[in-house]
Amino acid sequence: MVITVLLSYTSGFAKVNLANESAQNVSQLTALFDNYFSIKDALVSSDASMAASKAASMVVSIKAVDMGKLSSEEHNAWMKVTNDLTNSAGTITKSKNVSQQRQAFALLSKSMYELAKESNQAVPVFYQHCSMFNNGKGANWLSKESAIKNPYYGNKMLTCGSVTETINNGK
């Protein structure tokens, strides 16, 4: 009977640790995703100054990630995209031209997608596509809502695009 209680306690303890580990993983990347979504919103509004400011904050949040607290999947994705994230966010920070920022945002979005696929998202994330951007080559972005608000054209074609995937891997 004592062994059963001990096993139950140990099992409960393990569950608590797993839940805390998952929460730490989410919090490691929360600022990064929050900054990304703020950059997207600034580009939807065609606000180059705000996009640059949020991208500067994103560079800070990239440097603040503690890789030791990421799951192995997140860590592998992080190692693949860190340089691209830093370069793309840095380009957006340095540019005051919204067209140049949007080009860099397309690259930033590609890296963020790779990270989102492997990370624990607290809420569903929508992977969206604009087929017209970049001379018809198209580009994707992530959004917290399913409604299309196109960061590549802003108010010129605000609702142009479609949801191509819903990422819902929160734990």
mmCIF file of C-alpha atoms in Angstrom, residues 6-171:
data_model
loop_
_atom_site.group_PDB
_atom_site.id
_atom_site.type_symbol
_atom_site.label_atom_id
_atom_site.label_comp_id
_atom_site.label_asym_id
_atom_site.label_seq_id
_atom_site.Cartn_x
_atom_site.Cartn_y
_atom_site.Cartn_z
ATOM 1 C CA LEU A 6 4.594 6.400 -3.488
ATOM 2 C CA LEU A 7 4.039 5.432 -7.146
ATOM 3 C CA SER A 8 0.989 7.657 -7.319
ATOM 4 C CA TYR A 9 2.968 10.496 -5.813
ATOM 5 C CA THR A 10 5.873 9.904 -8.181
ATOM 6 C CA SER A 11 3.519 9.743 -11.146
ATOM 7 C CA GLY A 12 1.853 12.979 -10.068
ATOM 8 C CA PHE A 13 5.236 14.609 -9.555
ATOM 9 C CA ALA A 14 6.313 13.618 -13.071
ATOM 10 C CA LYS A 15 3.141 15.101 -14.520
ATOM 11 C CA VAL A 16 3.770 18.371 -12.692
ATOM 12 C CA ASN A 17 7.337 18.478 -14.015
ATOM 13 C CA LEU A 18 6.175 17.834 -17.580
ATOM 14 C CA ALA A 19 3.567 20.571 -17.304
ATOM 15 C CA ASN A 20 6.154 23.006 -15.942
ATOM 16 C CA GLU A 21 8.635 22.029 -18.674
ATOM 17 C CA SER A 22 6.000 22.683 -21.326
ATOM 18 C CA ALA A 23 5.192 26.068 -19.786
ATOM 19 C CA GLN A 24 8.902 26.977 -19.759
ATOM 20 C CA ASN A 25 9.201 26.037 -23.433
ATOM 21 C CA VAL A 26 6.236 28.199 -24.356
ATOM 22 C CA SER A 27 7.583 31.122 -22.337
ATOM 23 C CA GLN A 28 11.030 30.820 -23.965
ATOM 24 C CA LEU A 29 9.514 31.634 -27.348
ATOM 25 C CA THR A 30 6.520 33.758 -26.340
ATOM 26 C CA ALA A 31 8.327 37.103 -26.693
ATOM 27 C CA LEU A 32 9.696 36.027 -30.059
ATOM 28 C CA PHE A 33 6.252 35.175 -31.426
ATOM 29 C CA ASP A 34 4.689 38.281 -29.839
ATOM 30 C CA ASN A 35 7.274 40.480 -31.578
ATOM 31 C CA TYR A 36 6.731 38.658 -34.865
ATOM 32 C CA PHE A 37 2.971 39.261 -34.698
ATOM 33 C CA SER A 38 3.603 42.931 -33.849
ATOM 34 C CA ILE A 39 5.822 43.287 -36.923
ATOM 35 C CA LYS A 40 3.082 41.673 -39.027
ATOM 36 C CA ASP A 41 0.487 44.087 -37.635
ATOM 37 C CA ALA A 42 2.765 47.070 -38.342
ATOM 38 C CA LEU A 43 3.186 45.921 -41.951
ATOM 39 C CA VAL A 44 -0.582 45.432 -42.296
ATOM 40 C CA SER A 45 -0.827 49.111 -41.303
ATOM 41 C CA SER A 46 2.093 50.016 -43.613
ATOM 42 C CA ASP A 47 3.844 51.544 -40.585
ATOM 43 C CA ALA A 48 7.563 51.227 -41.378
ATOM 44 C CA SER A 49 8.643 52.959 -38.165
ATOM 45 C CA MET A 50 6.626 50.606 -35.954
ATOM 46 C CA ALA A 51 7.808 47.558 -37.937
ATOM 47 C CA ALA A 52 11.427 48.658 -37.392
ATOM 48 C CA SER A 53 10.830 49.186 -33.672
ATOM 49 C CA LYS A 54 9.162 45.789 -33.194
ATOM 50 C CA ALA A 55 11.893 44.093 -35.228
ATOM 51 C CA ALA A 56 14.494 45.633 -32.897
ATOM 52 C CA SER A 57 12.564 44.146 -29.978
ATOM 53 C CA MET A 58 12.538 40.821 -31.781
ATOM 54 C CA VAL A 59 16.333 40.858 -32.096
ATOM 55 C CA VAL A 60 16.507 41.317 -28.320
ATOM 56 C CA SER A 61 14.057 38.429 -27.753
ATOM 57 C CA ILE A 62 16.093 36.189 -30.083
ATOM 58 C CA LYS A 63 19.193 36.801 -27.974
ATOM 59 C CA ALA A 64 17.220 36.125 -24.763
ATOM 60 C CA VAL A 65 16.156 32.584 -25.700
ATOM 61 C CA ASP A 66 17.718 29.998 -23.392
ATOM 62 C CA MET A 67 18.296 27.013 -25.674
ATOM 63 C CA GLY A 68 18.703 24.743 -22.656
ATOM 64 C CA LYS A 69 15.013 25.191 -21.875
ATOM 65 C CA LEU A 70 13.801 24.206 -25.355
ATOM 66 C CA SER A 71 12.557 20.727 -26.179
ATOM 67 C CA SER A 72 14.818 18.722 -28.484
ATOM 68 C CA GLU A 73 12.483 19.423 -31.448
ATOM 69 C CA GLU A 74 12.424 23.140 -30.679
ATOM 70 C CA HIS A 75 16.180 23.173 -30.200
ATOM 71 C CA ASN A 76 16.779 21.525 -33.582
ATOM 72 C CA ALA A 77 14.454 23.998 -35.319
ATOM 73 C CA TRP A 78 16.027 26.890 -33.383
ATOM 74 C CA MET A 79 19.519 25.927 -34.516
ATOM 75 C CA LYS A 80 18.369 25.903 -38.154
ATOM 76 C CA VAL A 81 16.617 29.288 -38.092
ATOM 77 C CA THR A 82 18.434 31.492 -35.555
ATOM 78 C CA ASN A 83 20.762 33.185 -38.042
ATOM 79 C CA ASP A 84 17.959 33.756 -40.563
ATOM 80 C CA LEU A 85 15.690 35.154 -37.839
ATOM 81 C CA THR A 86 18.408 37.528 -36.675
ATOM 82 C CA ASN A 87 19.282 38.649 -40.208
ATOM 83 C CA SER A 88 15.684 39.171 -41.317
ATOM 84 C CA ALA A 89 14.687 41.030 -38.148
ATOM 85 C CA GLY A 90 17.876 43.117 -38.433
ATOM 86 C CA THR A 91 17.023 44.050 -42.021
ATOM 87 C CA ILE A 92 13.548 45.179 -40.967
ATOM 88 C CA THR A 93 15.068 47.187 -38.097
ATOM 89 C CA LYS A 94 17.544 49.021 -40.343
ATOM 90 C CA SER A 95 15.105 49.799 -43.149
ATOM 91 C CA LYS A 96 12.604 52.635 -43.107
ATOM 92 C CA ASN A 97 11.163 51.482 -46.458
ATOM 93 C CA VAL A 98 8.022 49.358 -46.005
ATOM 94 C CA SER A 99 8.590 47.547 -49.328
ATOM 95 C CA GLN A 100 12.058 46.425 -48.225
ATOM 96 C CA GLN A 101 10.687 45.472 -44.823
ATOM 97 C CA ARG A 102 8.033 43.315 -46.486
ATOM 98 C CA GLN A 103 10.691 41.471 -48.492
ATOM 99 C CA ALA A 104 12.599 40.736 -45.281
ATOM 100 C CA PHE A 105 9.348 39.790 -43.538
ATOM 101 C CA ALA A 106 8.770 37.053 -46.126
ATOM 102 C CA LEU A 107 12.094 35.494 -45.114
ATOM 103 C CA LEU A 108 11.368 36.053 -41.431
ATOM 104 C CA SER A 109 8.007 34.318 -41.834
ATOM 105 C CA LYS A 110 9.611 31.277 -43.419
ATOM 106 C CA SER A 111 11.885 30.842 -40.393
ATOM 107 C CA MET A 112 9.084 31.527 -37.908
ATOM 108 C CA TYR A 113 6.953 28.874 -39.602
ATOM 109 C CA GLU A 114 9.714 26.292 -39.113
ATOM 110 C CA LEU A 115 9.892 27.222 -35.437
ATOM 111 C CA ALA A 116 6.101 27.283 -34.981
ATOM 112 C CA LYS A 117 5.813 23.768 -36.382
ATOM 113 C CA GLU A 118 8.064 22.436 -33.616
ATOM 114 C CA SER A 119 7.097 24.658 -30.700
ATOM 115 C CA ASN A 120 4.263 24.491 -28.219
ATOM 116 C CA GLN A 121 1.776 27.180 -29.154
ATOM 117 C CA ALA A 122 -0.693 28.250 -26.471
ATOM 118 C CA VAL A 123 -3.307 28.980 -29.157
ATOM 119 C CA PRO A 124 -3.704 27.915 -32.787
ATOM 120 C CA VAL A 125 -1.529 29.783 -35.280
ATOM 121 C CA PHE A 126 -2.706 30.252 -38.849
ATOM 122 C CA TYR A 127 -0.276 29.901 -41.735
ATOM 123 C CA GLN A 128 -1.512 32.223 -44.460
ATOM 124 C CA HIS A 129 -0.530 32.779 -48.084
ATOM 125 C CA CYS A 130 -0.597 35.653 -50.571
ATOM 126 C CA SER A 131 -0.073 34.367 -54.094
ATOM 127 C CA MET A 132 0.480 37.831 -55.623
ATOM 128 C CA PHE A 133 3.425 39.057 -53.547
ATOM 129 C CA ASN A 134 6.946 39.073 -55.011
ATOM 130 C CA ASN A 135 5.863 39.280 -58.662
ATOM 131 C CA GLY A 136 3.495 36.335 -58.367
ATOM 132 C CA LYS A 137 5.943 34.060 -56.534
ATOM 133 C CA GLY A 138 3.853 34.425 -53.391
ATOM 134 C CA ALA A 139 4.747 34.566 -49.719
ATOM 135 C CA ASN A 140 3.430 33.250 -46.438
ATOM 136 C CA TRP A 141 3.005 34.581 -42.937
ATOM 137 C CA LEU A 142 1.737 33.498 -39.523
ATOM 138 C CA SER A 143 -1.282 34.994 -37.819
ATOM 139 C CA LYS A 144 -3.084 34.596 -34.504
ATOM 140 C CA GLU A 145 -6.448 34.899 -36.257
ATOM 141 C CA SER A 146 -7.910 33.111 -39.241
ATOM 142 C CA ALA A 147 -9.175 36.355 -40.805
ATOM 143 C CA ILE A 148 -6.787 37.527 -43.521
ATOM 144 C CA LYS A 149 -4.951 40.795 -42.888
ATOM 145 C CA ASN A 150 -2.269 40.838 -45.555
ATOM 146 C CA PRO A 151 1.069 42.285 -44.355
ATOM 147 C CA TYR A 152 2.456 42.361 -47.899
ATOM 148 C CA TYR A 153 -0.073 44.804 -49.327
ATOM 149 C CA GLY A 154 -1.660 46.434 -46.291
ATOM 150 C CA ASN A 155 -4.816 48.401 -47.051
ATOM 151 C CA LYS A 156 -4.263 48.054 -50.828
ATOM 152 C CA MET A 157 -5.355 44.405 -50.646
ATOM 153 C CA LEU A 158 -6.028 43.845 -46.952
ATOM 154 C CA THR A 159 -8.046 40.629 -47.263
ATOM 155 C CA CYS A 160 -6.159 39.106 -50.189
ATOM 156 C CA GLY A 161 -4.859 35.686 -49.223
ATOM 157 C CA SER A 162 -5.897 32.389 -47.697
ATOM 158 C CA VAL A 163 -5.248 30.140 -44.715
ATOM 159 C CA THR A 164 -3.185 27.174 -45.866
ATOM 160 C CA GLU A 165 -2.604 25.491 -42.504
ATOM 161 C CA THR A 166 -3.595 25.692 -38.860
ATOM 162 C CA ILE A 167 -0.792 24.924 -36.435
ATOM 163 C CA ASN A 168 -2.296 23.669 -33.204
ATOM 164 C CA ASN A 169 0.364 21.791 -31.314
ATOM 165 C CA GLY A 170 -0.098 23.325 -27.892
ATOM 166 C CA LYS A 171 0.103 20.967 -24.982
#
